[in-house]
mmCIF file of C-alpha atoms in Angstrom:
data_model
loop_
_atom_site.group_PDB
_atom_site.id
_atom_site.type_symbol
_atom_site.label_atom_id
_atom_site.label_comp_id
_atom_site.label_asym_id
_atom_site.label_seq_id
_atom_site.Cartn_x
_atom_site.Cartn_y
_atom_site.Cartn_z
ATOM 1 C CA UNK A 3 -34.739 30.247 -59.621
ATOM 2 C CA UNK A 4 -33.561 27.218 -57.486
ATOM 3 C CA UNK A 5 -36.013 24.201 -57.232
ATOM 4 C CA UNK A 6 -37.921 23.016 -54.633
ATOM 5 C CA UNK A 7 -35.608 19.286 -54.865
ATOM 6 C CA UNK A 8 -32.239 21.472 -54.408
ATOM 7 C CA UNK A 9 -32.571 23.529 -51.923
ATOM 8 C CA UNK A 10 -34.220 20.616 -49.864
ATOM 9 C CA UNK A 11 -31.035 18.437 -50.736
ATOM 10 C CA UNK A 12 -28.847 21.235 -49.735
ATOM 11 C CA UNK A 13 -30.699 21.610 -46.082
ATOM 12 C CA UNK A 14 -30.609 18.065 -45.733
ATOM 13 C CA UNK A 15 -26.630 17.906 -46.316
ATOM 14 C CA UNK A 16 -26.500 20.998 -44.112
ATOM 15 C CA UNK A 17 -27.922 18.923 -41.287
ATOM 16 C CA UNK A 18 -26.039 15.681 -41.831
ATOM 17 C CA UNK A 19 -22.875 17.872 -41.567
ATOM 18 C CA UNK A 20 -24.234 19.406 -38.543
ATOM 19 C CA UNK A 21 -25.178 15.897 -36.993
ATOM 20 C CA UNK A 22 -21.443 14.647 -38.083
ATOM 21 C CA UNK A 23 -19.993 18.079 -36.106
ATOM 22 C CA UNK A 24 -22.048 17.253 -33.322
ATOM 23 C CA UNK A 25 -20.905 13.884 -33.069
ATOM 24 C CA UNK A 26 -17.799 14.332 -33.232
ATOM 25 C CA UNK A 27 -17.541 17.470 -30.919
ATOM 26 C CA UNK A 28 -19.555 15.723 -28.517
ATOM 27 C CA UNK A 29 -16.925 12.732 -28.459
ATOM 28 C CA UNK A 30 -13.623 14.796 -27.977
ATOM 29 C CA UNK A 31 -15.362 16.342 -25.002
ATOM 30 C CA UNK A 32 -16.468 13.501 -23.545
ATOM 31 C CA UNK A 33 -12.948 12.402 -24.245
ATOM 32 C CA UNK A 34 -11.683 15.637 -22.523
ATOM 33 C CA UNK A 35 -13.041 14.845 -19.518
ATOM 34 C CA UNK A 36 -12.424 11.738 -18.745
ATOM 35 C CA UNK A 37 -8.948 12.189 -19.706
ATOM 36 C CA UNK A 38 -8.531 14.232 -16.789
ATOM 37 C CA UNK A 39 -11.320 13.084 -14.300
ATOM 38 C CA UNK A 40 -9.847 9.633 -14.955
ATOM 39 C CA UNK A 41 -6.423 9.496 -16.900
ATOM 40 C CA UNK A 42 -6.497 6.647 -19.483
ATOM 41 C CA UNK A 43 -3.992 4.205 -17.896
ATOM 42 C CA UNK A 44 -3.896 0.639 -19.317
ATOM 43 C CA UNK A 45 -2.357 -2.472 -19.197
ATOM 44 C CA UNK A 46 -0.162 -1.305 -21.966
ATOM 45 C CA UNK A 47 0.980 1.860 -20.509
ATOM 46 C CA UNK A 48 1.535 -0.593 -17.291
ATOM 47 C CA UNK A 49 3.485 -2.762 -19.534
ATOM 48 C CA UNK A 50 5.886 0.496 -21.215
ATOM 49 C CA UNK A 51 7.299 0.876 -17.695
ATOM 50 C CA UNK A 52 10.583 -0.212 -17.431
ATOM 51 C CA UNK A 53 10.686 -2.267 -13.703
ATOM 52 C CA UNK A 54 14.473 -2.467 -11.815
ATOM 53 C CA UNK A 55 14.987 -2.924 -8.390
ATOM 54 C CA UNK A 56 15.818 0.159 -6.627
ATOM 55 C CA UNK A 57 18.956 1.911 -6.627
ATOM 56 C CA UNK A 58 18.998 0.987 -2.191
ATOM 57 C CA UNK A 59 20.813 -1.164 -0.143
ATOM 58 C CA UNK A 60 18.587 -4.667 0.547
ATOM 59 C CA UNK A 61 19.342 -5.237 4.299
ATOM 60 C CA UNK A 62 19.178 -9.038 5.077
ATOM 61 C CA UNK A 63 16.513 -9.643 8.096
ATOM 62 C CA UNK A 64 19.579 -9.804 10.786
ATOM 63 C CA UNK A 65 20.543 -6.335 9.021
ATOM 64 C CA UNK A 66 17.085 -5.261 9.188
ATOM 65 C CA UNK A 67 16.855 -5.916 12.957
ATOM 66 C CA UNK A 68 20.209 -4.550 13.829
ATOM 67 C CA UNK A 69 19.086 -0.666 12.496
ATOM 68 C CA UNK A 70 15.525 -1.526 14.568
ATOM 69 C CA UNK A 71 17.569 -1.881 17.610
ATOM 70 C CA UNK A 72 20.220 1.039 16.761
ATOM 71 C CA UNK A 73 17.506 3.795 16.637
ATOM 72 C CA UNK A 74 15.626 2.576 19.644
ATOM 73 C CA UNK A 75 18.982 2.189 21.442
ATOM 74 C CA UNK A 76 20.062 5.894 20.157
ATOM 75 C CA UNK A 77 16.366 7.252 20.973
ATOM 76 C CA UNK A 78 15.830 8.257 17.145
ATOM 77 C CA UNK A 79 13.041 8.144 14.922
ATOM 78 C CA UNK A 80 12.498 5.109 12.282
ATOM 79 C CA UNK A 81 9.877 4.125 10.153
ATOM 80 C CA UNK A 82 9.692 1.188 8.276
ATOM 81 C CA UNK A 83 6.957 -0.125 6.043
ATOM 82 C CA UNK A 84 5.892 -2.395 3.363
ATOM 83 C CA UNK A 85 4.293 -2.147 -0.145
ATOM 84 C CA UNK A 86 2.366 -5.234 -0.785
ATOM 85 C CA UNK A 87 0.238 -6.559 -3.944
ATOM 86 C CA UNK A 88 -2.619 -4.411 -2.119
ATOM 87 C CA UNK A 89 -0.323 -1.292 -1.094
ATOM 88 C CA UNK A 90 0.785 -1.629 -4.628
ATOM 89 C CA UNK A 91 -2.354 -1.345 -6.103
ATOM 90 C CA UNK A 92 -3.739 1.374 -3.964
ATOM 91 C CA UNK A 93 -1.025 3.522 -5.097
ATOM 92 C CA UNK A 94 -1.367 2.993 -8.754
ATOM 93 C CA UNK A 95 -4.827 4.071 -9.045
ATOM 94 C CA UNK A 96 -5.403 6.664 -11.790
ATOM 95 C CA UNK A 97 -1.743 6.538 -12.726
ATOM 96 C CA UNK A 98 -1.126 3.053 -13.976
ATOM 97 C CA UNK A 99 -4.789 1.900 -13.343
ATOM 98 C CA UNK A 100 -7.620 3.199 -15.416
ATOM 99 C CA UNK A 101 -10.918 3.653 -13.550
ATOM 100 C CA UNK A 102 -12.436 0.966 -15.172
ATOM 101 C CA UNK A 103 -9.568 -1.344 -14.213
ATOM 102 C CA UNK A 104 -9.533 -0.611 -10.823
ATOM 103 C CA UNK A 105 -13.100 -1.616 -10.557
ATOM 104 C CA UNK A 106 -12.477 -4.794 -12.324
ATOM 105 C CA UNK A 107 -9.664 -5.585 -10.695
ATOM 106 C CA UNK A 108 -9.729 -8.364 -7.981
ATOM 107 C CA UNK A 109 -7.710 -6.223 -5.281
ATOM 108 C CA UNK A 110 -11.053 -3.920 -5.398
ATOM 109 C CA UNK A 111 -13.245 -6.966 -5.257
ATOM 110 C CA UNK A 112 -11.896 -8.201 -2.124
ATOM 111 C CA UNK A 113 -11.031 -4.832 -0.219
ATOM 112 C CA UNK A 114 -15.141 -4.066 -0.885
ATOM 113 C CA UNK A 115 -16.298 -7.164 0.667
ATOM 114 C CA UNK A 116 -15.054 -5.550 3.570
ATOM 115 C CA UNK A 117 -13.639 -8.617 5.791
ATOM 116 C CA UNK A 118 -12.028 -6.921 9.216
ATOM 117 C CA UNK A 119 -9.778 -10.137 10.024
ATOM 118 C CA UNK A 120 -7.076 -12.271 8.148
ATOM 119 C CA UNK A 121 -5.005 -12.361 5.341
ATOM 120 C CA UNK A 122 -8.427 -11.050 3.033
ATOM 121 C CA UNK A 123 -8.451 -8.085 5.521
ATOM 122 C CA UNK A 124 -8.093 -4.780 3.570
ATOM 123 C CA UNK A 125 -8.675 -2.368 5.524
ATOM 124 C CA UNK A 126 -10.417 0.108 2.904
ATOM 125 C CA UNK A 127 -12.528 0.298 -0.193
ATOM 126 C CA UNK A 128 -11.735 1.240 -3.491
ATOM 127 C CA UNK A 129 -11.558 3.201 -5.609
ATOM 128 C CA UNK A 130 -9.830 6.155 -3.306
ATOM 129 C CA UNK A 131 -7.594 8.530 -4.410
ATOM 130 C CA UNK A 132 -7.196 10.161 -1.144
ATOM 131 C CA UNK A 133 -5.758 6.711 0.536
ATOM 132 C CA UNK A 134 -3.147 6.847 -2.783
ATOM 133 C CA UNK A 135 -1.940 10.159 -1.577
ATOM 134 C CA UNK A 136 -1.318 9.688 1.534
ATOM 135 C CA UNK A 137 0.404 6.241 1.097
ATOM 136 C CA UNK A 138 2.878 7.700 -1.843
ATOM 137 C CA UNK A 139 3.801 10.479 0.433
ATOM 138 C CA UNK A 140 4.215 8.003 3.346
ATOM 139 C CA UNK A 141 6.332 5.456 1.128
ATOM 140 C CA UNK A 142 8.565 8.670 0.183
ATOM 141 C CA UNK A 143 8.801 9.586 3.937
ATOM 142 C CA UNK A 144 9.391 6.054 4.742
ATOM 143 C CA UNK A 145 13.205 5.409 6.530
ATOM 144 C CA UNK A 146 13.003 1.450 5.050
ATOM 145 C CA UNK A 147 10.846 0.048 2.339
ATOM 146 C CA UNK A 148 9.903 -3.327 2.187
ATOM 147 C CA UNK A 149 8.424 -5.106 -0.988
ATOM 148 C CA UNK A 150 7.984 -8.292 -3.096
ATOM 149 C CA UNK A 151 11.722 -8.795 -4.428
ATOM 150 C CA UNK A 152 11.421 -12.419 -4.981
ATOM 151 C CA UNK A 153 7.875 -13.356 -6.317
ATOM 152 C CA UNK A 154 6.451 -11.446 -9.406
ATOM 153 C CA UNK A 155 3.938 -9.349 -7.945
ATOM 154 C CA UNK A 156 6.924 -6.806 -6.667
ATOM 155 C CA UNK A 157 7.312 -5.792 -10.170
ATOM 156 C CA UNK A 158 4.495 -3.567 -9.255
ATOM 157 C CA UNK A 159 5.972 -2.079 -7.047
ATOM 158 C CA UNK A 160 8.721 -1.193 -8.487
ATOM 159 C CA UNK A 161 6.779 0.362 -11.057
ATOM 160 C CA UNK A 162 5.102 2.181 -8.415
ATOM 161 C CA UNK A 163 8.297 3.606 -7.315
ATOM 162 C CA UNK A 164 9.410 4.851 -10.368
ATOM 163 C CA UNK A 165 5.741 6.377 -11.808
ATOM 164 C CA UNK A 166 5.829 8.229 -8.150
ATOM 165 C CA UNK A 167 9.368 8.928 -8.363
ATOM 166 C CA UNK A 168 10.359 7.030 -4.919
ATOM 167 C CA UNK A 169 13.672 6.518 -4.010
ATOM 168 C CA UNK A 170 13.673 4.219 -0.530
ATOM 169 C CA UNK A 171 17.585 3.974 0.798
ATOM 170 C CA UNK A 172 16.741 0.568 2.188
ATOM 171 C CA UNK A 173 14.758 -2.266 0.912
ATOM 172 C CA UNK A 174 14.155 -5.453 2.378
ATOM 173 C CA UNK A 175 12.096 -8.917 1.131
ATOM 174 C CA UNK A 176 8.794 -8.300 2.845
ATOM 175 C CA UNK A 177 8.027 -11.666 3.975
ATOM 176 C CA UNK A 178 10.650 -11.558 6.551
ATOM 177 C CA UNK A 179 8.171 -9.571 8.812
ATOM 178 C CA UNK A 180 6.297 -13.070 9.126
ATOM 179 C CA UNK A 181 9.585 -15.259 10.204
ATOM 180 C CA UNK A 182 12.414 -12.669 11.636
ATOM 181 C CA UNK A 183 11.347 -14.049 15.182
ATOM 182 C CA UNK A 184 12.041 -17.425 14.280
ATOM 183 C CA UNK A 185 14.970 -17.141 12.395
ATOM 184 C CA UNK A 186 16.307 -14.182 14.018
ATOM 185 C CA UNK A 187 14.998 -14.893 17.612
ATOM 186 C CA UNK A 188 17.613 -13.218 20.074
ATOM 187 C CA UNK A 189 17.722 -9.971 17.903
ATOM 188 C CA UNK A 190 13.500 -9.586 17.642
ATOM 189 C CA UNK A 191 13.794 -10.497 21.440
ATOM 190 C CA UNK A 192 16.323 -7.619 22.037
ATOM 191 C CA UNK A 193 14.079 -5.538 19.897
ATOM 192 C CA UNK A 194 11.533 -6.351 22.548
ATOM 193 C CA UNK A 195 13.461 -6.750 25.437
ATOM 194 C CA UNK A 196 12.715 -3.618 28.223
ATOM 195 C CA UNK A 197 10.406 -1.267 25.847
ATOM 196 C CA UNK A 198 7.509 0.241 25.938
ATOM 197 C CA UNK A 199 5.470 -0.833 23.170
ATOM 198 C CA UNK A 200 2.157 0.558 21.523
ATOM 199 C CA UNK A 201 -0.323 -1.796 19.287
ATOM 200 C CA UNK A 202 -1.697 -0.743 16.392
ATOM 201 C CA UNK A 203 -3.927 -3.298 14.339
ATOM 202 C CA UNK A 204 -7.667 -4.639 14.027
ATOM 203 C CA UNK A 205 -6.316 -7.692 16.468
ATOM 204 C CA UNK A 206 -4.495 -5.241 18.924
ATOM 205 C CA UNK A 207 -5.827 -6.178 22.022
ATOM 206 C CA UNK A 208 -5.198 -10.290 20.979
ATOM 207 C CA UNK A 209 -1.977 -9.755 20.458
ATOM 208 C CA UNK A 210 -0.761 -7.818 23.736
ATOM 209 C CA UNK A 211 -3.067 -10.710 25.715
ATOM 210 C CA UNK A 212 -0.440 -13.481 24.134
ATOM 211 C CA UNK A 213 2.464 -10.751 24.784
ATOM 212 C CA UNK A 214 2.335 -10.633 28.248
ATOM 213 C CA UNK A 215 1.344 -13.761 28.388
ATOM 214 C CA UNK A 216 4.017 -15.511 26.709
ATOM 215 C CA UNK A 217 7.070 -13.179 26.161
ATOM 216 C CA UNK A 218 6.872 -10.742 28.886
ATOM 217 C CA UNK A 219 7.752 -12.990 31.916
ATOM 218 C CA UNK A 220 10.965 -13.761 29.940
ATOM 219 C CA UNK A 221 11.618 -9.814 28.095
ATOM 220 C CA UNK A 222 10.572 -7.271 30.400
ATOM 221 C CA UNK A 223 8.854 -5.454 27.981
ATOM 222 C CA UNK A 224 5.518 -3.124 28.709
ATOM 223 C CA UNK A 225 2.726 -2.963 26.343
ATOM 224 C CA UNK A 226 1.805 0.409 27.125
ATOM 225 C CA UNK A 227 -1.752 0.113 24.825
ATOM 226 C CA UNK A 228 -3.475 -1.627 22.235
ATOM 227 C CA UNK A 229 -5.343 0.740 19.523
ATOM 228 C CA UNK A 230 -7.799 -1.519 17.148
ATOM 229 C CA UNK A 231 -8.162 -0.134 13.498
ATOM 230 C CA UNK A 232 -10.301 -1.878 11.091
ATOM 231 C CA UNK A 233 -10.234 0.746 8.347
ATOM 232 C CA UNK A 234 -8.640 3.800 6.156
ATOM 233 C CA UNK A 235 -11.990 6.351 7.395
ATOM 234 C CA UNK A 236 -10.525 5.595 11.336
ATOM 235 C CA UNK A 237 -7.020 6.709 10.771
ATOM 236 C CA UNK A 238 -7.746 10.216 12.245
ATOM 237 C CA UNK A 239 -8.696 8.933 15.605
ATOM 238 C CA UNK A 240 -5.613 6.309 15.581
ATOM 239 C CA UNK A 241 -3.190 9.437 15.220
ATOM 240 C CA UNK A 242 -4.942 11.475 18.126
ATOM 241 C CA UNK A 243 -5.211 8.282 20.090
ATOM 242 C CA UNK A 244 -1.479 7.604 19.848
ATOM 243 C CA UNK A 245 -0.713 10.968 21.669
ATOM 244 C CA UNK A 246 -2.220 9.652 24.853
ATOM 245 C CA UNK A 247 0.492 6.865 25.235
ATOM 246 C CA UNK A 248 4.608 7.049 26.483
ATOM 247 C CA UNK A 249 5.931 4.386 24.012
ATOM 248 C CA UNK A 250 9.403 3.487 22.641
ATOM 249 C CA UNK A 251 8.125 0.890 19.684
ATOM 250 C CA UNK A 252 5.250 0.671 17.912
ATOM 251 C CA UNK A 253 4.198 -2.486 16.011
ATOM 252 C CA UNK A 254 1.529 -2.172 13.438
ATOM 253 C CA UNK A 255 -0.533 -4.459 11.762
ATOM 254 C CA UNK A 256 -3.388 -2.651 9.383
ATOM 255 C CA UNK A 257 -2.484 -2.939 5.608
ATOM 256 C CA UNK A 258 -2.147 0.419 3.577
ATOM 257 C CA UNK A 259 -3.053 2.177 6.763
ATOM 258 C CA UNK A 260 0.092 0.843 8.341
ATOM 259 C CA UNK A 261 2.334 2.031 5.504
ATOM 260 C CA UNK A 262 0.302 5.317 6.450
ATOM 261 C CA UNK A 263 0.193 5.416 10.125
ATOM 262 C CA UNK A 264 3.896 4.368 10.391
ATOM 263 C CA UNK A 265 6.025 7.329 9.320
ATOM 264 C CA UNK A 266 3.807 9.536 10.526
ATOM 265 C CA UNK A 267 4.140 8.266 14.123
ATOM 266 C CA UNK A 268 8.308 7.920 13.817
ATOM 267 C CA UNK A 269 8.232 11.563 12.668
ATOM 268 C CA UNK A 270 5.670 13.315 15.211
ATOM 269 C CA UNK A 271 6.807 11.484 18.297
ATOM 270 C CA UNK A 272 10.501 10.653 17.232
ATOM 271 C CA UNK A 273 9.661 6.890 17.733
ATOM 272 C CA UNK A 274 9.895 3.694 16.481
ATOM 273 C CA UNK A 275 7.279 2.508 13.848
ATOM 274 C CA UNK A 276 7.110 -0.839 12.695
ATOM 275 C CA UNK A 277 4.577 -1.914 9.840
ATOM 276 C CA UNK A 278 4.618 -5.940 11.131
ATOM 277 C CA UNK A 279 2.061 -7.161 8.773
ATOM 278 C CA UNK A 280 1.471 -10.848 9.450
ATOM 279 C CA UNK A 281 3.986 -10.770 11.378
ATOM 280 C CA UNK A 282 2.100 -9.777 14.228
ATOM 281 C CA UNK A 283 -0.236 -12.587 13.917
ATOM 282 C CA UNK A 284 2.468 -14.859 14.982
ATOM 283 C CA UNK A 285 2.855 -13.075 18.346
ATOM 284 C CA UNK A 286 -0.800 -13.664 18.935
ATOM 285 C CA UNK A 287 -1.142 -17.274 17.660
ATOM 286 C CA UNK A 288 2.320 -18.210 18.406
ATOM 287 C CA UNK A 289 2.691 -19.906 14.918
ATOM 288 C CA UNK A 290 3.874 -18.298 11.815
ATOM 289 C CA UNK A 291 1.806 -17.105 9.335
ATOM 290 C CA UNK A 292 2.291 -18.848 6.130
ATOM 291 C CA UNK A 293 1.057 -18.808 2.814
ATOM 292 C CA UNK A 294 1.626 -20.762 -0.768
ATOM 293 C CA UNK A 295 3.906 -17.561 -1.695
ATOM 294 C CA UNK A 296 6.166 -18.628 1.332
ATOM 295 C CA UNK A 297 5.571 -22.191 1.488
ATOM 296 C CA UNK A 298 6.331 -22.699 -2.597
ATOM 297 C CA UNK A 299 7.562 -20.237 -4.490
ATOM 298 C CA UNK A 300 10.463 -18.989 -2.009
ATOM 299 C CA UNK A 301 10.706 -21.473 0.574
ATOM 300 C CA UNK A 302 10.842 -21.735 3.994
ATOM 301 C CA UNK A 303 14.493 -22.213 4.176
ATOM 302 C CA UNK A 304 14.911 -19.298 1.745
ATOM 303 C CA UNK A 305 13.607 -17.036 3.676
ATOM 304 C CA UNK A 306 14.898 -18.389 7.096
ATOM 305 C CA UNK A 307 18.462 -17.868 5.441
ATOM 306 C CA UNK A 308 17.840 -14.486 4.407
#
């Protein structure tokens, strides 16, 4: 007959075994389902990517202009956006992001403060997976891409385009939306000249004041409307609200819900859909919109010459 000391010693290993089972069980499940609630992206995964510019054609901003002005010319759709340090990030949420990076990461900070003016305008809070959907499909859908390709945050893009799989035909720098009126004056003024143009941005209404003001007198042009967005939750009404105008161009100025907004409204209206950026700042302020990214690490004349 067994002792009293055994079989006590054999229940207690029984339940530090069924603790250890426990444990463990309890940790691959946990690690289940955050696997695929939030896949485990990290700066090393980020760093495994291979980045390489695109296999496109880079159009040069007189290049970039002259296929603006052949599809409004020709009456045929064209989109043409940009993918930004923010647009970057947005899309590489939960696929080269982790959720706790994302939430940690400065981009998030500053898109939550929720600022509706300016170069810290965001135009949406993060995390949201929805806004990366719709801006990869967009991107894809896109007729001409713009990014980074000088300073090193357009590596992330280009990681971005090859985790998503996006193949753009045309890329261009995507600062020259802030000086192709400058150093490309008489083709952004032919761009202009005669159309009927539709305002998309949080400063809409500024800008078509200094328009008509300033450039119509000398270009013709009509700015048929002025449509304010401030963020990603007011897209909806933007896309019925463009219905209700007769418009050759539009210019847009409203972050990742440009890059959004902009095929969409080439492809259901068989327009013209520009994603301006800070570019259209400088046709409200009459002064271009420059930064240290501009002013240092490219250079003016860099980007003038481009």
């Amino acid at each position: 007959m067994k002792s009293k000391v055994t079989l006590r010693r054999k229940k207690s290993m029984v339940k530090r075994r069924t603790r250890k089972f426990n444990k463990r069980t309890l940790r691959k499940k946990i690690g289940f389902f955050s696997r695929h609630r939030y896949p485990q992206s990290n700066e090393f995964t980020r760093d495994k990517i291979k980045t390489h510019r695109p296999d496109a054609a880079q159009l040069t901003c007189s290049e970039l202009l002259d296929k603006i002005i052949e599809a409004l010319e020709e009456k045929k759709p064209l989109s043409v956006v940009s993918v930004g340090q923010t647009e970057s990030f947005i899309m590489s949420q939960y696929t080269l992001y982790s959720h706790r990076e994302i939430l940690r990461d400065p981009e998030t900070l500053k898109a939550n403060e929720g600022v509706t003016t300016g170069l810290q305008h965001r135009g949406i809070r993060l995390p949201n997976k929805l806004a990366r959907v719709e801006a990869v499909e967009a991107v894809r859908q896109a007729d001409i891409v713009g990014y980074n390709t000088i300073i090193p945050s357009g590596a992330l893009a280009e990681k971005v385009f090859e985790v998503h799989n996006i193949k753009p035909k045309y890329v261009f720098e995507a600062f020259l939306r802030r000086v192709m009126m400058y150093s490309q004056k008489e083709k952004f003024e032919s761009m202009l000249g005669g159309r009927k143009i539709l305002l998309i941005s949080s400063i809409a209404d500024q800008v078509k004041d200094s328009m008509d003001k300033n450039l119509k007198p000398k270009l013709g042009f009509d700015v048929v409307g002025s449509i304010s967005i401030n963020s990603f939750e007011e897209i909806p009404m933007v896309k019925e609200k463009v219905a209700d105008y007769d418009f050759d161009l539009c210019l847009i100025a409203a972050g990742i819900n440009a890059v959004i907004l902009a095929p969409f409204i080439a492809q259901t209206y068989q327009k013209v859909a520009i994603d301006m950026g800070g570019g259209l700042s400088s046709l409200a302020t009459g002064e271009m919109l420059a930064c240290k990214w501009m002013t240092k690490r490219i250079g003016l004349d860099k980007l003038m010459g481009m």
